PDB file of C-alpha atoms in Angstrom:
ATOM      1  CA  MET L   1      93.775 149.850  44.412  1.00 40.00           C
ATOM      2  CA  ALA L   2      97.502 150.036  45.057  1.00 41.00           C
ATOM      3  CA  PRO L   3      99.326 146.831  45.976  1.00 42.00           C
ATOM      4  CA  ILE L   4      99.248 145.314  49.445  1.00 42.00           C
ATOM      5  CA  LEU L   5     101.571 142.787  51.001  1.00 42.00           C
ATOM      6  CA  THR L   6     100.322 139.423  52.161  1.00 37.00           C
ATOM      7  CA  GLY L   7     101.513 138.276  55.527  1.00 38.00           C
ATOM      8  CA  GLY L   8     100.998 135.216  57.635  1.00 40.00           C
ATOM      9  CA  GLU L   9      98.043 136.699  59.511  1.00 50.00           C
ATOM     10  CA  GLY L  10      96.274 138.568  56.729  1.00 59.00           C
ATOM     11  CA  GLU L  11      97.019 141.447  54.470  1.00 83.00           C
ATOM     12  CA  VAL L  12      99.632 144.030  55.392  1.00 90.00           C
ATOM     13  CA  VAL L  13      98.979 147.546  54.152  1.00 93.00           C
ATOM     14  CA  LYS L  14     101.912 149.699  53.120  1.00 96.00           C
ATOM     15  CA  ALA L  15     101.075 153.181  54.399  1.00 97.00           C
ATOM     16  CA  LEU L  16     102.703 156.571  53.903  1.00 97.00           C
ATOM     17  CA  ILE L  17     102.340 159.273  56.546  1.00 97.00           C
ATOM     18  CA  LEU L  18     103.024 162.795  55.362  1.00 96.00           C
ATOM     19  CA  GLY L  19     104.304 164.165  58.646  1.00 92.00           C
ATOM     20  CA  GLY L  20     105.654 167.178  60.453  1.00 86.00           C
ATOM     21  CA  THR L  21     103.046 167.620  63.206  1.00 86.00           C
ATOM     22  CA  THR L  22     102.492 166.310  66.719  1.00 86.00           C
ATOM     23  CA  GLU L  23      99.608 164.254  65.316  1.00 90.00           C
ATOM     24  CA  ALA L  24     101.933 162.625  62.775  1.00 92.00           C
ATOM     25  CA  THR L  25     104.436 161.746  65.499  1.00 92.00           C
ATOM     26  CA  ALA L  26     101.708 160.300  67.703  1.00 93.00           C
ATOM     27  CA  LEU L  27     100.396 158.216  64.794  1.00 96.00           C
ATOM     28  CA  ALA L  28     103.898 156.965  64.011  1.00 95.00           C
ATOM     29  CA  LYS L  29     104.370 155.873  67.631  1.00 95.00           C
ATOM     30  CA  ARG L  30     101.033 154.092  67.520  1.00 95.00           C
ATOM     31  CA  LEU L  31     101.924 152.242  64.302  1.00 96.00           C
ATOM     32  CA  ALA L  32     105.488 151.262  65.258  1.00 94.00           C
ATOM     33  CA  GLY L  33     105.521 147.456  65.290  1.00 93.00           C
ATOM     34  CA  HIS L  34     101.922 147.160  64.090  1.00 95.00           C
ATOM     35  CA  PRO L  35     101.451 143.639  62.697  1.00 94.00           C
ATOM     36  CA  ARG L  36      99.292 144.653  59.707  1.00 94.00           C
ATOM     37  CA  ILE L  37     100.406 148.173  58.817  1.00 96.00           C
ATOM     38  CA  ASP L  38     103.834 148.682  57.266  1.00 96.00           C
ATOM     39  CA  ALA L  39     104.104 152.448  57.705  1.00 96.00           C
ATOM     40  CA  ARG L  40     106.764 154.978  56.827  1.00 96.00           C
ATOM     41  CA  VAL L  41     106.918 158.764  57.302  1.00 95.00           C
ATOM     42  CA  SER L  42     107.881 161.574  54.946  1.00 94.00           C
ATOM     43  CA  LEU L  43     109.069 164.936  56.306  1.00 92.00           C
ATOM     44  CA  ALA L  44     109.437 168.023  54.135  1.00 84.00           C
ATOM     45  CA  GLY L  45     112.806 168.902  55.676  1.00 72.00           C
ATOM     46  CA  ARG L  46     111.969 172.512  56.517  1.00 68.00           C
ATOM     47  CA  THR L  47     112.917 172.093  60.183  1.00 66.00           C
ATOM     48  CA  LYS L  48     116.670 171.757  60.691  1.00 64.00           C
ATOM     49  CA  ASN L  49     116.505 169.333  63.621  1.00 65.00           C
ATOM     50  CA  PRO L  50     113.132 167.596  63.375  1.00 71.00           C
ATOM     51  CA  VAL L  51     111.830 165.214  66.009  1.00 72.00           C
ATOM     52  CA  LEU L  52     112.194 161.939  64.134  1.00 80.00           C
ATOM     53  CA  PRO L  53     109.331 159.436  64.427  1.00 83.00           C
ATOM     54  CA  PRO L  54     109.924 155.771  65.361  1.00 87.00           C
ATOM     55  CA  LEU L  55     109.322 154.568  61.788  1.00 92.00           C
ATOM     56  CA  PRO L  56     111.389 154.540  58.576  1.00 91.00           C
ATOM     57  CA  THR L  57     111.599 158.203  57.590  1.00 92.00           C
ATOM     58  CA  ARG L  58     112.466 160.038  54.388  1.00 92.00           C
ATOM     59  CA  ILE L  59     113.298 163.747  54.455  1.00 91.00           C
ATOM     60  CA  GLY L  60     112.804 166.083  51.512  1.00 89.00           C
ATOM     61  CA  GLY L  61     110.225 166.850  48.848  1.00 89.00           C
ATOM     62  CA  PHE L  62     108.946 164.433  46.218  1.00 93.00           C
ATOM     63  CA  GLY L  63     109.218 166.776  43.245  1.00 92.00           C
ATOM     64  CA  GLY L  64     105.583 167.784  42.908  1.00 94.00           C
ATOM     65  CA  VAL L  65     102.602 165.692  41.906  1.00 96.00           C
ATOM     66  CA  GLU L  66     104.511 163.549  39.389  1.00 96.00           C
ATOM     67  CA  GLY L  67     107.238 162.745  41.900  1.00 96.00           C
ATOM     68  CA  LEU L  68     104.773 161.786  44.618  1.00 97.00           C
ATOM     69  CA  ALA L  69     102.679 159.695  42.228  1.00 97.00           C
ATOM     70  CA  GLY L  70     105.818 157.901  41.084  1.00 97.00           C
ATOM     71  CA  TYR L  71     106.830 157.210  44.685  1.00 96.00           C
ATOM     72  CA  LEU L  72     103.414 155.763  45.495  1.00 97.00           C
ATOM     73  CA  ARG L  73     103.621 153.435  42.483  1.00 96.00           C
ATOM     74  CA  THR L  74     107.232 152.381  43.025  1.00 96.00           C
ATOM     75  CA  GLU L  75     106.830 151.703  46.738  1.00 95.00           C
ATOM     76  CA  GLY L  76     103.453 149.989  46.365  1.00 96.00           C
ATOM     77  CA  ILE L  77     101.801 152.335  48.853  1.00 97.00           C
ATOM     78  CA  GLY L  78      98.256 151.215  49.672  1.00 96.00           C
ATOM     79  CA  ALA L  79      97.080 154.163  51.802  1.00 97.00           C
ATOM     80  CA  VAL L  80      98.214 157.704  52.613  1.00 98.00           C
ATOM     81  CA  ILE L  81      97.598 159.775  55.735  1.00 97.00           C
ATOM     82  CA  ASP L  82      98.207 163.501  55.227  1.00 97.00           C
ATOM     83  CA  ALA L  83      99.214 164.645  58.713  1.00 95.00           C
ATOM     84  CA  THR L  84     101.032 167.788  57.588  1.00 93.00           C
ATOM     85  CA  HIS L  85     100.488 171.220  59.124  1.00 87.00           C
ATOM     86  CA  PRO L  86      97.078 172.760  58.330  1.00 88.00           C
ATOM     87  CA  PHE L  87      98.933 175.544  56.452  1.00 87.00           C
ATOM     88  CA  ALA L  88     101.069 173.183  54.342  1.00 86.00           C
ATOM     89  CA  ALA L  89      98.720 173.827  51.445  1.00 87.00           C
ATOM     90  CA  GLN L  90     101.021 172.798  48.601  1.00 91.00           C
ATOM     91  CA  ILE L  91     101.926 169.306  49.788  1.00 93.00           C
ATOM     92  CA  SER L  92      98.277 168.648  50.717  1.00 94.00           C
ATOM     93  CA  ALA L  93      97.161 169.736  47.241  1.00 95.00           C
ATOM     94  CA  ASN L  94      99.847 167.568  45.640  1.00 96.00           C
ATOM     95  CA  ALA L  95      98.815 164.593  47.765  1.00 96.00           C
ATOM     96  CA  ALA L  96      95.168 164.953  46.752  1.00 97.00           C
ATOM     97  CA  VAL L  97      96.018 164.996  43.047  1.00 97.00           C
ATOM     98  CA  ALA L  98      98.692 162.280  43.190  1.00 97.00           C
ATOM     99  CA  CYS L  99      96.562 159.863  45.221  1.00 97.00           C
ATOM    100  CA  ALA L 100      93.595 160.372  42.911  1.00 97.00           C
ATOM    101  CA  ARG L 101      95.811 159.790  39.887  1.00 97.00           C
ATOM    102  CA  VAL L 102      97.314 156.565  41.226  1.00 96.00           C
ATOM    103  CA  GLY L 103      94.137 155.325  42.925  1.00 97.00           C
ATOM    104  CA  VAL L 104      95.517 155.307  46.468  1.00 97.00           C
ATOM    105  CA  PRO L 105      93.062 156.068  49.309  1.00 97.00           C
ATOM    106  CA  LEU L 106      93.880 159.298  51.176  1.00 97.00           C
ATOM    107  CA  ARG L 107      92.724 160.760  54.473  1.00 97.00           C
ATOM    108  CA  LEU L 108      93.605 164.049  56.153  1.00 96.00           C
ATOM    109  CA  LEU L 109      94.541 163.744  59.838  1.00 95.00           C
ATOM    110  CA  THR L 110      94.020 167.272  61.096  1.00 89.00           C
ATOM    111  CA  ARG L 111      93.318 169.027  64.343  1.00 84.00           C
ATOM    112  CA  PRO L 112      90.082 171.036  64.590  1.00 87.00           C
ATOM    113  CA  ALA L 113      90.544 174.768  64.067  1.00 89.00           C
ATOM    114  CA  TRP L 114      90.458 177.075  67.069  1.00 92.00           C
ATOM    115  CA  ALA L 115      87.247 179.021  67.612  1.00 92.00           C
ATOM    116  CA  ALA L 116      87.005 182.410  69.297  1.00 93.00           C
ATOM    117  CA  GLY L 117      85.129 182.628  72.583  1.00 93.00           C
ATOM    118  CA  PRO L 118      83.118 185.554  73.945  1.00 93.00           C
ATOM    119  CA  ASP L 119      86.164 187.028  75.728  1.00 94.00           C
ATOM    120  CA  ASP L 120      88.518 186.798  72.744  1.00 96.00           C
ATOM    121  CA  ARG L 121      89.503 189.809  70.652  1.00 97.00           C
ATOM    122  CA  TRP L 122      90.280 188.108  67.348  1.00 97.00           C
ATOM    123  CA  ILE L 123      90.735 189.831  64.022  1.00 97.00           C
ATOM    124  CA  GLY L 124      90.345 187.244  61.255  1.00 97.00           C
ATOM    125  CA  VAL L 125      92.459 187.733  58.119  1.00 97.00           C
ATOM    126  CA  PRO L 126      93.024 185.542  55.030  1.00 95.00           C
ATOM    127  CA  ASP L 127      96.822 185.757  54.786  1.00 94.00           C
ATOM    128  CA  MET L 128     100.008 187.304  56.175  1.00 94.00           C
ATOM    129  CA  GLY L 129      99.786 190.411  54.005  1.00 95.00           C
ATOM    130  CA  PHE L 130      96.420 191.261  55.557  1.00 97.00           C
ATOM    131  CA  ALA L 131      97.806 190.339  58.990  1.00 97.00           C
ATOM    132  CA  ALA L 132     100.562 192.944  58.641  1.00 97.00           C
ATOM    133  CA  GLN L 133      98.055 195.622  57.656  1.00 97.00           C
ATOM    134  CA  ALA L 134      95.789 194.714  60.571  1.00 98.00           C
ATOM    135  CA  LEU L 135      98.547 195.699  63.006  1.00 97.00           C
ATOM    136  CA  ARG L 136      98.435 199.367  62.016  1.00 96.00           C
ATOM    137  CA  ASP L 137      96.437 200.530  65.050  1.00 94.00           C
ATOM    138  CA  LEU L 138      97.137 197.700  67.502  1.00 96.00           C
ATOM    139  CA  GLY L 139     100.034 199.030  69.565  1.00 93.00           C
ATOM    140  CA  ASP L 140     103.809 198.892  69.370  1.00 96.00           C
ATOM    141  CA  THR L 141     105.027 195.428  70.446  1.00 98.00           C
ATOM    142  CA  VAL L 142     103.771 192.493  68.372  1.00 98.00           C
ATOM    143  CA  PHE L 143     104.256 188.813  69.201  1.00 98.00           C
ATOM    144  CA  LEU L 144     104.591 186.830  65.952  1.00 96.00           C
ATOM    145  CA  THR L 145     103.812 183.135  66.522  1.00 94.00           C
ATOM    146  CA  ILE L 146     103.642 182.130  62.857  1.00 91.00           C
ATOM    147  CA  GLY L 147     106.814 180.105  62.361  1.00 84.00           C
ATOM    148  CA  ARG L 148     109.804 181.221  60.316  1.00 82.00           C
ATOM    149  CA  GLN L 149     108.714 181.144  56.702  1.00 83.00           C
ATOM    150  CA  GLU L 150     106.444 184.178  56.424  1.00 89.00           C
ATOM    151  CA  ALA L 151     107.950 186.733  58.805  1.00 92.00           C
ATOM    152  CA  ALA L 152     109.114 188.844  55.854  1.00 93.00           C
ATOM    153  CA  ALA L 153     105.482 189.814  55.198  1.00 94.00           C
ATOM    154  CA  PHE L 154     105.720 192.170  58.174  1.00 96.00           C
ATOM    155  CA  GLU L 155     108.338 194.299  56.466  1.00 96.00           C
ATOM    156  CA  ALA L 156     105.242 196.093  55.137  1.00 96.00           C
ATOM    157  CA  MET L 157     104.688 197.373  58.701  1.00 96.00           C
ATOM    158  CA  PRO L 158     108.293 198.131  59.768  1.00 96.00           C
ATOM    159  CA  ASP L 159     107.622 200.587  62.584  1.00 96.00           C
ATOM    160  CA  LYS L 160     106.482 197.951  65.073  1.00 97.00           C
ATOM    161  CA  ARG L 161     108.641 196.117  67.572  1.00 98.00           C
ATOM    162  CA  TYR L 162     108.447 192.408  66.729  1.00 97.00           C
ATOM    163  CA  LEU L 163     108.943 189.435  69.003  1.00 97.00           C
ATOM    164  CA  ILE L 164     109.326 186.441  66.659  1.00 95.00           C
ATOM    165  CA  ARG L 165     109.143 182.894  68.007  1.00 94.00           C
ATOM    166  CA  ALA L 166     110.123 179.963  65.802  1.00 90.00           C
ATOM    167  CA  VAL L 167     111.852 176.586  65.997  1.00 87.00           C
ATOM    168  CA  ASP L 168     114.559 177.720  63.530  1.00 87.00           C
ATOM    169  CA  PRO L 169     115.683 181.223  62.486  1.00 90.00           C
ATOM    170  CA  PRO L 170     113.839 182.772  59.528  1.00 87.00           C
ATOM    171  CA  GLU L 171     115.639 182.431  56.184  1.00 80.00           C
ATOM    172  CA  PRO L 172     116.194 185.061  54.984  1.00 81.00           C
ATOM    173  CA  MET L 173     116.035 187.122  58.149  1.00 89.00           C
ATOM    174  CA  PRO L 174     113.338 189.786  57.757  1.00 93.00           C
ATOM    175  CA  ALA L 175     114.475 193.403  57.503  1.00 94.00           C
ATOM    176  CA  LEU L 176     112.723 194.608  60.644  1.00 95.00           C
ATOM    177  CA  PRO L 177     114.544 197.379  62.548  1.00 95.00           C
ATOM    178  CA  ARG L 178     113.273 196.316  65.971  1.00 96.00           C
ATOM    179  CA  MET L 179     113.124 192.545  66.151  1.00 95.00           C
ATOM    180  CA  THR L 180     113.781 189.971  68.871  1.00 95.00           C
ATOM    181  CA  LEU L 181     114.059 186.300  67.890  1.00 95.00           C
ATOM    182  CA  ILE L 182     113.066 183.537  70.311  1.00 94.00           C
ATOM    183  CA  LEU L 183     114.021 180.001  69.258  1.00 93.00           C
ATOM    184  CA  ASP L 184     111.744 177.568  71.055  1.00 91.00           C
ATOM    185  CA  ARG L 185     109.539 174.562  70.422  1.00 85.00           C
ATOM    186  CA  GLY L 186     106.136 173.887  72.008  1.00 81.00           C
ATOM    187  CA  PRO L 187     104.163 172.763  73.873  1.00 85.00           C
ATOM    188  CA  PHE L 188     103.926 175.993  75.867  1.00 92.00           C
ATOM    189  CA  THR L 189     102.130 176.705  79.140  1.00 94.00           C
ATOM    190  CA  VAL L 190      99.688 179.493  79.930  1.00 96.00           C
ATOM    191  CA  GLU L 191     101.894 180.594  82.812  1.00 97.00           C
ATOM    192  CA  GLY L 192     104.938 180.779  80.569  1.00 97.00           C
ATOM    193  CA  GLU L 193     103.079 182.697  77.863  1.00 97.00           C
ATOM    194  CA  LEU L 194     101.683 185.172  80.396  1.00 98.00           C
ATOM    195  CA  ALA L 195     105.143 185.786  81.827  1.00 98.00           C
ATOM    196  CA  LEU L 196     106.613 186.306  78.353  1.00 97.00           C
ATOM    197  CA  MET L 197     103.897 188.698  77.193  1.00 98.00           C
ATOM    198  CA  ARG L 198     104.065 190.736  80.391  1.00 98.00           C
ATOM    199  CA  ARG L 199     107.844 190.894  80.395  1.00 97.00           C
ATOM    200  CA  GLU L 200     108.008 192.004  76.757  1.00 97.00           C
ATOM    201  CA  ARG L 201     104.959 194.313  77.071  1.00 97.00           C
ATOM    202  CA  VAL L 202     103.240 192.599  74.157  1.00 98.00           C
ATOM    203  CA  GLU L 203     100.281 194.581  72.800  1.00 98.00           C
ATOM    204  CA  ALA L 204      99.124 192.294  69.965  1.00 98.00           C
ATOM    205  CA  VAL L 205      99.578 188.655  68.912  1.00 98.00           C
ATOM    206  CA  VAL L 206      99.668 187.254  65.385  1.00 97.00           C
ATOM    207  CA  SER L 207      98.848 183.577  64.950  1.00 96.00           C
ATOM    208  CA  LYS L 208      97.890 181.047  62.313  1.00 94.00           C
ATOM    209  CA  ASN L 209      94.728 179.124  63.108  1.00 94.00           C
ATOM    210  CA  SER L 210      96.661 175.885  63.455  1.00 87.00           C
ATOM    211  CA  GLY L 211      94.443 174.307  66.093  1.00 86.00           C
ATOM    212  CA  GLY L 212      95.706 171.727  68.566  1.00 77.00           C
ATOM    213  CA  ARG L 213      97.016 171.924  72.117  1.00 76.00           C
ATOM    214  CA  ALA L 214     100.753 172.419  71.607  1.00 67.00           C
ATOM    215  CA  THR L 215     100.535 176.184  71.042  1.00 69.00           C
ATOM    216  CA  ASP L 216      97.063 177.210  72.228  1.00 88.00           C
ATOM    217  CA  ALA L 217      98.363 178.563  75.550  1.00 93.00           C
ATOM    218  CA  LYS L 218      99.200 181.863  73.839  1.00 95.00           C
ATOM    219  CA  LEU L 219      95.502 182.348  73.066  1.00 96.00           C
ATOM    220  CA  GLU L 220      94.486 181.842  76.688  1.00 96.00           C
ATOM    221  CA  ALA L 221      97.239 184.238  77.774  1.00 97.00           C
ATOM    222  CA  ALA L 222      96.090 186.847  75.269  1.00 97.00           C
ATOM    223  CA  ARG L 223      92.508 186.363  76.492  1.00 97.00           C
ATOM    224  CA  GLN L 224      93.515 186.906  80.113  1.00 97.00           C
ATOM    225  CA  LEU L 225      95.507 190.013  79.213  1.00 97.00           C
ATOM    226  CA  GLY L 226      92.786 191.399  76.945  1.00 97.00           C
ATOM    227  CA  LEU L 227      95.123 191.470  73.928  1.00 98.00           C
ATOM    228  CA  PRO L 228      93.962 191.479  70.311  1.00 98.00           C
ATOM    229  CA  VAL L 229      94.917 188.412  68.249  1.00 98.00           C
ATOM    230  CA  VAL L 230      95.297 188.739  64.490  1.00 98.00           C
ATOM    231  CA  MET L 231      94.242 185.259  63.381  1.00 97.00           C
ATOM    232  CA  VAL L 232      95.226 184.029  59.919  1.00 96.00           C
ATOM    233  CA  GLU L 233      92.550 181.603  58.783  1.00 95.00           C
ATOM    234  CA  ARG L 234      93.336 178.245  57.210  1.00 90.00           C
ATOM    235  CA  PRO L 235      93.591 177.830  53.452  1.00 86.00           C
ATOM    236  CA  ALA L 236      90.724 176.121  51.681  1.00 82.00           C
ATOM    237  CA  GLY L 237      90.816 172.332  51.715  1.00 81.00           C
ATOM    238  CA  ASN L 238      90.965 169.899  48.802  1.00 85.00           C
ATOM    239  CA  GLY L 239      87.812 167.901  49.495  1.00 89.00           C
ATOM    240  CA  VAL L 240      89.762 165.102  51.217  1.00 94.00           C
ATOM    241  CA  ALA L 241      87.874 163.287  53.990  1.00 94.00           C
ATOM    242  CA  GLU L 242      89.173 164.197  57.441  1.00 92.00           C
ATOM    243  CA  LEU L 243      90.131 162.238  60.531  1.00 94.00           C
ATOM    244  CA  HIS L 244      90.481 164.135  63.813  1.00 88.00           C
ATOM    245  CA  ASP L 245      92.314 161.696  66.083  1.00 91.00           C
ATOM    246  CA  VAL L 246      95.055 159.091  65.941  1.00 94.00           C
ATOM    247  CA  GLU L 247      92.819 156.144  66.797  1.00 95.00           C
ATOM    248  CA  GLY L 248      90.511 157.075  63.950  1.00 95.00           C
ATOM    249  CA  ALA L 249      93.502 157.065  61.597  1.00 96.00           C
ATOM    250  CA  VAL L 250      94.677 153.677  62.873  1.00 96.00           C
ATOM    251  CA  GLY L 251      91.183 152.246  62.463  1.00 95.00           C
ATOM    252  CA  TRP L 252      90.945 153.542  58.904  1.00 96.00           C
ATOM    253  CA  LEU L 253      94.306 152.016  57.976  1.00 96.00           C
ATOM    254  CA  GLU L 254      93.367 148.712  59.565  1.00 93.00           C
ATOM    255  CA  GLY L 255      90.238 148.702  57.439  1.00 90.00           C
ATOM    256  CA  MET L 256      92.392 148.907  54.290  1.00 82.00           C
ATOM    257  CA  GLY L 257      93.610 145.343  54.732  1.00 67.00           C
TER     258      GLY L 257
END
């Protein structure tokens, strides 16, 4: 077991939150000033102007498994909560290996995946390459709601008109002849998504199965408009036990002391 601090009213656990999601921010707010959990947050630094949590925060990668394991040892971390995006597969894999190597307990705080209802027209695909190919017969205007890092995959289907929504511009910018970039940050409303899709004459939506409430309005809008949704499924997990709400994460950390 990694070291813990001893305080006047019992043991104080030093916790690391791997952040970048609304769940991570909510957990950080819940732990700010907690008498028995000395928490800090790590952000990958992929968003240019991140919403900073109310806890000590480091920005930037650790340098792979060895770097993260070294950080856990040096800082005396006693517990880790992986609250990264469900598609942040690399950092989650690194966390699983590093925590096992150092002997630090790890839990995954993740939102449940979305599930298609009877009125949804979802096309499930394993990755962005398959998502691009799935658009072949789905109409002209495509609404990409996948973030900024994988838009280049759609260069394989260059004849479409793409509406790309992201917090920051894609780097590099994809070579798509007909592309409109919308810089915006959720949460979004059903009314707003309906207005956008109608105004832009969207004929298909591409989404990652991120889960959660911040961006699910697009799915309800697509359902109401009868639009197909190309849904990229989540990567396989690493066998790490999951927590599905902030209070569950707080309770688990409190049990570490």
